Amino acid sequence: MASISFRNVTKRFGDTLALDDVSFDIRDNAFFCLFGPPLSGKSTILKLILGLEQPDAGEILIDGRPVSHVSPAKRNVAMVFQNLALFPHMSALDNVRFPLVERGIDANTIRARVSDVSDKLHIGHILHKPPAQLSGGERQRVAIARALVRDPVAYLMDDPISALDARLREETRVELRRIQQDMGKTLVYVTHDQEEAMSVADGLAVLESGRVRQIGTPDELYRHPNSTYVASMLGAPAMNVVPMALAARMQLGAGPAGAASLGVRPENLRVTRGPGARIAEVEPLGGFTTLTLDLEGTQMRAMLRGQPQFTAGENVTLRVDEGRAHFFDGAGQALA
């Protein structure tokens, strides 16, 4: 078991600043997600934790102990890489049990651990095959199994289920969460999928261009984003953000001093027939319906329960649920 801390960590690759003065704490036994677009620094953080890269400045601690001069082997963390890195000349079974064989674990323990993890990830029927005969999703589950059979202080996973289809991806992320809780280990999980980050994490860091923009629980970040950037990253559809002048004309809300824009989640926008905005598009999605609205050339999205009978071209009046408006200054920072 281990906590992980970054203290003012900076990392450069040549002229590229990959991490810029990054600080955060991951508590012991957390399922912690690093979330952001490509090149935001997520994978660099994992490589620094693992020891494959060294920081140019700052300090990394595992369980309170600085590890900048500790070799990757002695850090005792398990990694699932995005490129999987399976041994092509070995069967799936040999790939999974490889870390245990290397550590001299007895055969009975190896057999029990492999069986347990294989059942959890539904790969028992493919263990006899080499990686070349497996689908992308099967190879990904074998790589995850190889990490899970170990007994490290923490697991690191770099977008580990991206190759799975939607149904299996949903099943696997739920299973990973359950396995992490059962094992009582810290898991640091990189993803660019906001639904994945929101559904499994109990701690979440949103990154942009090598900086941590906000850290908290998924619910905290969703309900109280500290910037328009974080607001736009979480939620599908994303939060609507419109200029304050337009919001005032549409009577959506009066903001505090210094407010430059108003933000509202699509599910917190109420729509009734009347003057105001025009419906540009209607998307019935079964349990809810998404409307694309045109407000003087600016688009907003509303998410309504069920299948209300709106049609494209209708004029509608918009209202924000009480207490659900967000206000941002000219730099996109949240106002109290």
Short mmCIF file of C-alpha atoms in Angstrom, two decimals:
data_model
loop_
_atom_site.label_atom_id
_atom_site.label_comp_id
_atom_site.label_asym_id
_atom_site.label_seq_id
_atom_site.Cartn_x
_atom_site.Cartn_y
_atom_site.Cartn_z
CA MET A 1 0.00 0.00 0.00
CA ALA A 2 1.30 3.47 -0.81
CA SER A 3 0.50 7.14 -1.08
CA ILE A 4 2.09 9.06 -3.97
CA SER A 5 3.04 12.74 -3.90
CA PHE A 6 4.48 15.18 -6.42
CA ARG A 7 6.16 18.31 -5.07
CA ASN A 8 6.73 21.08 -7.65
CA VAL A 9 7.77 18.61 -10.34
CA THR A 10 8.97 19.94 -13.69
CA LYS A 11 9.95 17.76 -16.64
CA ARG A 12 11.30 18.80 -20.04
CA PHE A 13 12.04 16.81 -23.16
CA GLY A 14 14.41 19.06 -25.08
CA ASP A 15 12.56 22.32 -25.70
CA THR A 16 9.20 20.77 -24.78
CA LEU A 17 7.88 21.45 -21.29
CA ALA A 18 5.99 18.26 -20.44
CA LEU A 19 5.21 19.07 -16.78
CA ASP A 20 5.28 22.55 -15.29
CA ASP A 21 5.63 22.79 -11.49
CA VAL A 22 3.13 20.00 -10.79
CA SER A 23 2.08 19.20 -7.21
CA PHE A 24 -0.55 16.75 -5.98
CA ASP A 25 -1.17 13.99 -3.44
CA ILE A 26 -2.70 10.57 -4.09
CA ARG A 27 -3.82 8.94 -0.88
CA ASP A 28 -3.19 5.31 -0.09
CA ASN A 29 -5.77 2.90 -1.58
CA ALA A 30 -7.16 5.53 -3.97
CA PHE A 31 -8.42 4.95 -7.50
CA PHE A 32 -6.95 8.14 -8.93
CA CYS A 33 -7.47 9.28 -12.52
CA LEU A 34 -5.24 11.58 -14.53
CA PHE A 35 -7.51 13.08 -17.17
CA GLY A 36 -6.81 15.40 -20.05
CA PRO A 37 -6.24 15.65 -23.79
CA PRO A 38 -3.18 14.24 -25.59
CA LEU A 39 0.13 15.90 -24.60
CA SER A 40 -1.31 17.20 -21.33
CA GLY A 41 1.30 15.31 -19.27
CA LYS A 42 -0.66 12.26 -18.11
CA SER A 43 1.70 9.55 -19.37
CA THR A 44 4.75 11.55 -18.30
CA ILE A 45 3.47 11.49 -14.71
CA LEU A 46 3.17 7.68 -14.84
CA LYS A 47 6.71 7.30 -16.22
CA LEU A 48 8.04 9.53 -13.44
CA ILE A 49 6.25 7.47 -10.79
CA LEU A 50 7.59 4.27 -12.32
CA GLY A 51 11.12 5.67 -12.59
CA LEU A 52 11.47 5.46 -16.37
CA GLU A 53 12.00 9.23 -16.38
CA GLN A 54 13.58 11.56 -13.82
CA PRO A 55 12.25 15.04 -12.96
CA ASP A 56 14.30 18.10 -13.89
CA ALA A 57 13.08 19.79 -10.72
CA GLY A 58 10.94 18.91 -7.73
CA GLU A 59 10.45 15.71 -5.77
CA ILE A 60 8.40 12.51 -6.05
CA LEU A 61 7.51 10.53 -2.94
CA ILE A 62 6.04 7.04 -2.62
CA ASP A 63 4.65 6.31 0.82
CA GLY A 64 6.40 9.44 2.10
CA ARG A 65 9.82 8.37 0.80
CA PRO A 66 11.65 10.32 -1.94
CA VAL A 67 12.28 8.01 -4.89
CA SER A 68 14.12 10.14 -7.44
CA HIS A 69 17.25 8.02 -6.93
CA VAL A 70 15.43 4.68 -6.50
CA SER A 71 15.53 2.32 -9.50
CA PRO A 72 12.25 1.27 -11.18
CA ALA A 73 12.70 -2.32 -9.95
CA LYS A 74 12.97 -1.24 -6.33
CA ARG A 75 9.94 1.06 -6.44
CA ASN A 76 7.66 -2.00 -6.65
CA VAL A 77 4.94 -0.50 -8.83
CA ALA A 78 3.22 -2.39 -11.66
CA MET A 79 2.56 -0.72 -15.00
CA VAL A 80 0.17 -1.42 -17.87
CA PHE A 81 1.50 0.50 -20.86
CA GLN A 82 -0.70 1.86 -23.61
CA ASN A 83 1.28 -0.16 -26.18
CA LEU A 84 0.82 -3.29 -24.00
CA ALA A 85 4.44 -4.53 -24.41
CA LEU A 86 3.57 -8.24 -24.42
CA PHE A 87 6.31 -10.76 -25.20
CA PRO A 88 5.45 -12.05 -28.71
CA HIS A 89 7.29 -15.38 -28.28
CA MET A 90 5.32 -16.31 -25.14
CA SER A 91 1.76 -17.54 -24.75
CA ALA A 92 -0.76 -15.32 -22.99
CA LEU A 93 -0.38 -17.57 -19.92
CA ASP A 94 3.40 -17.14 -19.86
CA ASN A 95 3.00 -13.38 -20.28
CA VAL A 96 0.62 -13.19 -17.34
CA ARG A 97 2.74 -15.26 -14.98
CA PHE A 98 6.08 -13.80 -16.09
CA PRO A 99 6.42 -11.27 -13.20
CA LEU A 100 5.83 -14.03 -10.66
CA VAL A 101 8.24 -16.47 -12.30
CA GLU A 102 10.93 -13.76 -12.35
CA ARG A 103 10.47 -13.25 -8.61
CA GLY A 104 10.75 -16.96 -7.85
CA ILE A 105 7.18 -17.35 -6.58
CA ASP A 106 6.20 -20.98 -6.02
CA ALA A 107 4.17 -22.77 -8.71
CA ASN A 108 1.02 -23.25 -6.61
CA THR A 109 0.81 -19.55 -5.76
CA ILE A 110 1.39 -18.62 -9.41
CA ARG A 111 -1.35 -21.00 -10.52
CA ALA A 112 -3.82 -19.60 -7.99
CA ARG A 113 -3.10 -15.94 -8.79
CA VAL A 114 -3.28 -16.48 -12.56
CA SER A 115 -6.55 -18.40 -12.22
CA ASP A 116 -8.10 -15.69 -10.04
CA VAL A 117 -7.12 -12.80 -12.31
CA SER A 118 -8.04 -14.73 -15.48
CA ASP A 119 -11.53 -15.34 -14.15
CA LYS A 120 -11.97 -11.67 -13.26
CA LEU A 121 -10.88 -10.51 -16.71
CA HIS A 122 -12.53 -13.37 -18.67
CA ILE A 123 -9.36 -14.53 -20.42
CA GLY A 124 -9.07 -18.15 -19.24
CA HIS A 125 -10.08 -19.48 -22.66
CA ILE A 126 -7.30 -17.61 -24.52
CA LEU A 127 -4.32 -18.24 -22.23
CA HIS A 128 -2.88 -20.89 -24.56
CA LYS A 129 -2.61 -18.46 -27.49
CA PRO A 130 0.36 -16.23 -28.40
CA PRO A 131 -0.31 -12.45 -28.60
CA ALA A 132 -0.33 -12.55 -32.43
CA GLN A 133 -3.49 -14.69 -32.32
CA LEU A 134 -5.35 -12.37 -29.96
CA SER A 135 -7.57 -9.42 -30.78
CA GLY A 136 -6.58 -5.96 -29.59
CA GLY A 137 -9.03 -6.17 -26.72
CA GLU A 138 -7.77 -9.61 -25.69
CA ARG A 139 -4.17 -8.41 -25.69
CA GLN A 140 -5.18 -5.47 -23.54
CA ARG A 141 -6.82 -7.73 -20.95
CA VAL A 142 -3.75 -10.00 -20.89
CA ALA A 143 -1.55 -6.95 -20.19
CA ILE A 144 -3.85 -5.88 -17.35
CA ALA A 145 -3.78 -9.41 -15.94
CA ARG A 146 0.02 -9.43 -15.97
CA ALA A 147 0.02 -6.33 -13.77
CA LEU A 148 -2.70 -7.60 -11.44
CA VAL A 149 -0.99 -10.90 -10.58
CA ARG A 150 1.84 -9.01 -8.90
CA ASP A 151 1.72 -7.69 -5.35
CA PRO A 152 3.05 -4.14 -5.84
CA VAL A 153 2.49 -1.09 -3.66
CA ALA A 154 0.62 0.61 -6.52
CA TYR A 155 -0.72 -0.06 -10.01
CA LEU A 156 -0.19 2.37 -12.89
CA MET A 157 -2.40 2.07 -15.97
CA ASP A 158 -1.99 4.13 -19.13
CA ASP A 159 -5.34 4.16 -20.97
CA PRO A 160 -5.56 0.38 -20.47
CA ILE A 161 -8.96 -0.41 -22.00
CA SER A 162 -9.09 1.87 -25.03
CA ALA A 163 -8.97 -1.05 -27.49
CA LEU A 164 -12.08 -2.73 -26.08
CA ASP A 165 -15.52 -2.27 -27.58
CA ALA A 166 -17.96 -0.05 -25.70
CA ARG A 167 -19.78 -2.84 -23.85
CA LEU A 168 -16.62 -4.65 -22.75
CA ARG A 169 -14.95 -1.35 -21.85
CA GLU A 170 -17.80 -0.55 -19.49
CA GLU A 171 -17.67 -4.02 -17.92
CA THR A 172 -13.89 -3.93 -17.55
CA ARG A 173 -13.71 -0.52 -15.88
CA VAL A 174 -16.32 -1.60 -13.33
CA GLU A 175 -14.34 -4.80 -12.75
CA LEU A 176 -11.08 -2.85 -12.36
CA ARG A 177 -12.71 -0.67 -9.74
CA ARG A 178 -13.94 -3.72 -7.85
CA ILE A 179 -10.56 -5.46 -8.09
CA GLN A 180 -8.78 -2.34 -6.83
CA GLN A 181 -11.08 -2.14 -3.82
CA ASP A 182 -10.68 -5.86 -3.09
CA MET A 183 -6.89 -5.65 -3.28
CA GLY A 184 -6.71 -2.46 -1.25
CA LYS A 185 -4.03 -0.96 -3.50
CA THR A 186 -3.44 2.48 -4.95
CA LEU A 187 -4.29 2.63 -8.65
CA VAL A 188 -3.25 5.56 -10.85
CA TYR A 189 -5.22 5.48 -14.07
CA VAL A 190 -4.67 7.59 -17.19
CA THR A 191 -7.57 8.23 -19.55
CA HIS A 192 -8.76 10.76 -22.11
CA ASP A 193 -12.35 9.49 -21.74
CA GLN A 194 -14.30 11.73 -19.37
CA GLU A 195 -17.03 9.13 -18.82
CA GLU A 196 -14.39 6.63 -17.75
CA ALA A 197 -12.75 9.13 -15.39
CA MET A 198 -16.06 10.16 -13.83
CA SER A 199 -17.34 6.62 -13.35
CA VAL A 200 -14.39 4.89 -11.66
CA ALA A 201 -12.29 7.50 -9.86
CA ASP A 202 -12.53 8.61 -6.27
CA GLY A 203 -9.88 11.24 -7.03
CA LEU A 204 -9.42 13.09 -10.30
CA ALA A 205 -6.81 15.50 -11.67
CA VAL A 206 -7.62 17.46 -14.82
CA LEU A 207 -4.50 18.39 -16.80
CA GLU A 208 -3.76 20.86 -19.56
CA SER A 209 -0.39 21.38 -21.27
CA GLY A 210 1.62 19.97 -18.39
CA ARG A 211 -0.28 21.75 -15.62
CA VAL A 212 -2.82 20.42 -13.14
CA ARG A 213 -5.87 22.64 -13.54
CA GLN A 214 -8.01 21.14 -10.75
CA ILE A 215 -8.02 18.18 -8.36
CA GLY A 216 -10.93 16.71 -6.40
CA THR A 217 -13.58 14.05 -6.51
CA PRO A 218 -15.39 13.68 -9.85
CA ASP A 219 -18.52 15.12 -8.24
CA GLU A 220 -16.65 18.15 -6.88
CA LEU A 221 -15.10 18.93 -10.25
CA TYR A 222 -18.37 18.43 -12.08
CA ARG A 223 -20.42 20.59 -9.72
CA HIS A 224 -17.77 23.21 -8.96
CA PRO A 225 -15.32 23.56 -11.88
CA ASN A 226 -12.74 26.25 -11.17
CA SER A 227 -12.47 27.33 -14.82
CA THR A 228 -14.20 27.15 -18.16
CA TYR A 229 -11.51 24.65 -19.20
CA VAL A 230 -12.42 22.15 -16.48
CA ALA A 231 -16.12 22.82 -17.05
CA SER A 232 -15.75 21.98 -20.73
CA MET A 233 -13.77 18.79 -20.07
CA LEU A 234 -16.33 17.06 -17.85
CA GLY A 235 -19.86 16.25 -18.93
CA ALA A 236 -21.47 15.06 -22.14
CA PRO A 237 -22.74 17.28 -23.57
CA ALA A 238 -20.27 19.75 -22.07
CA MET A 239 -21.28 22.76 -19.99
CA ASN A 240 -22.74 25.64 -21.98
CA VAL A 241 -20.68 28.82 -21.57
CA VAL A 242 -22.12 32.03 -23.06
CA PRO A 243 -21.11 35.70 -22.81
CA MET A 244 -22.67 37.51 -19.88
CA ALA A 245 -24.26 40.12 -22.15
CA LEU A 246 -26.10 37.40 -24.10
CA ALA A 247 -27.13 35.63 -20.88
CA ALA A 248 -28.62 38.90 -19.59
CA ARG A 249 -30.57 39.51 -22.80
CA MET A 250 -31.95 35.98 -22.60
CA GLN A 251 -32.71 36.49 -18.89
CA LEU A 252 -30.65 33.43 -17.93
CA GLY A 253 -29.12 35.03 -14.86
CA ALA A 254 -27.46 38.06 -13.34
CA GLY A 255 -23.87 37.40 -12.36
CA PRO A 256 -21.61 38.91 -9.70
CA ALA A 257 -19.28 41.83 -10.38
CA GLY A 258 -16.59 40.88 -12.86
CA ALA A 259 -18.58 38.08 -14.51
CA ALA A 260 -17.74 37.79 -18.20
CA SER A 261 -19.60 34.57 -18.95
CA LEU A 262 -22.30 32.30 -17.60
CA GLY A 263 -22.07 28.51 -17.57
CA VAL A 264 -24.91 26.03 -17.22
CA ARG A 265 -24.98 22.25 -17.55
CA PRO A 266 -27.37 20.98 -20.27
CA GLU A 267 -29.38 19.05 -17.67
CA ASN A 268 -29.90 22.26 -15.64
CA LEU A 269 -31.45 24.17 -18.54
CA ARG A 270 -35.27 24.24 -18.64
CA VAL A 271 -37.03 24.68 -21.98
CA THR A 272 -40.61 25.85 -22.55
CA ARG A 273 -42.36 27.10 -25.65
CA GLY A 274 -42.17 30.86 -26.01
CA PRO A 275 -39.97 33.66 -27.31
CA GLY A 276 -36.20 33.53 -26.88
CA ALA A 277 -34.04 30.87 -28.53
CA ARG A 278 -34.67 28.75 -31.62
CA ILE A 279 -34.38 24.96 -31.66
CA ALA A 280 -31.79 24.04 -34.27
CA GLU A 281 -31.75 20.26 -33.76
CA VAL A 282 -33.60 17.58 -31.78
CA GLU A 283 -31.83 14.34 -30.80
CA PRO A 284 -34.16 11.77 -29.17
CA LEU A 285 -31.98 9.30 -27.25
CA GLY A 286 -34.54 7.09 -25.50
CA GLY A 287 -34.49 8.06 -21.84
CA PHE A 288 -33.65 11.66 -22.63
CA THR A 289 -33.65 14.14 -25.51
CA THR A 290 -30.89 16.59 -26.38
CA LEU A 291 -31.78 19.92 -27.98
CA THR A 292 -29.34 22.15 -29.82
CA LEU A 293 -30.48 25.72 -29.34
CA ASP A 294 -29.57 28.86 -31.30
CA LEU A 295 -29.27 32.07 -29.26
CA GLU A 296 -28.50 34.90 -31.65
CA GLY A 297 -25.92 32.77 -33.42
CA THR A 298 -24.53 31.15 -30.24
CA GLN A 299 -25.33 27.50 -29.65
CA MET A 300 -26.38 25.89 -26.36
CA ARG A 301 -27.36 22.33 -25.54
CA ALA A 302 -30.22 21.23 -23.30
CA MET A 303 -30.80 17.71 -22.00
CA LEU A 304 -34.42 16.89 -21.20
CA ARG A 305 -35.88 13.77 -19.64
CA GLY A 306 -37.97 11.47 -21.82
CA GLN A 307 -39.10 12.48 -25.28
CA PRO A 308 -40.75 15.92 -25.12
CA GLN A 309 -42.44 16.87 -28.36
CA PHE A 310 -40.20 19.66 -29.61
CA THR A 311 -39.32 20.14 -33.27
CA ALA A 312 -36.53 21.94 -35.06
CA GLY A 313 -37.42 25.54 -35.85
CA GLU A 314 -39.60 26.12 -32.76
CA ASN A 315 -38.98 29.14 -30.55
CA VAL A 316 -38.46 28.42 -26.86
CA THR A 317 -37.83 30.23 -23.60
CA LEU A 318 -34.89 29.09 -21.48
CA ARG A 319 -34.52 29.09 -17.71
CA VAL A 320 -31.63 27.97 -15.50
CA ASP A 321 -32.40 25.81 -12.46
CA GLU A 322 -32.05 27.86 -9.29
CA GLY A 323 -28.54 27.81 -7.92
CA ARG A 324 -27.14 25.97 -10.95
CA ALA A 325 -25.59 28.89 -12.85
CA HIS A 326 -21.80 29.22 -12.91
CA PHE A 327 -20.02 32.52 -13.49
CA PHE A 328 -16.52 33.06 -14.89
CA ASP A 329 -14.30 36.10 -15.23
CA GLY A 330 -12.61 37.30 -18.43
CA ALA A 331 -9.74 34.82 -17.94
CA GLY A 332 -12.17 31.90 -17.63
CA GLN A 333 -11.71 31.48 -13.86
CA ALA A 334 -14.72 30.68 -11.68
CA LEU A 335 -16.21 33.41 -9.51
CA ALA A 336 -17.69 32.70 -6.09
#
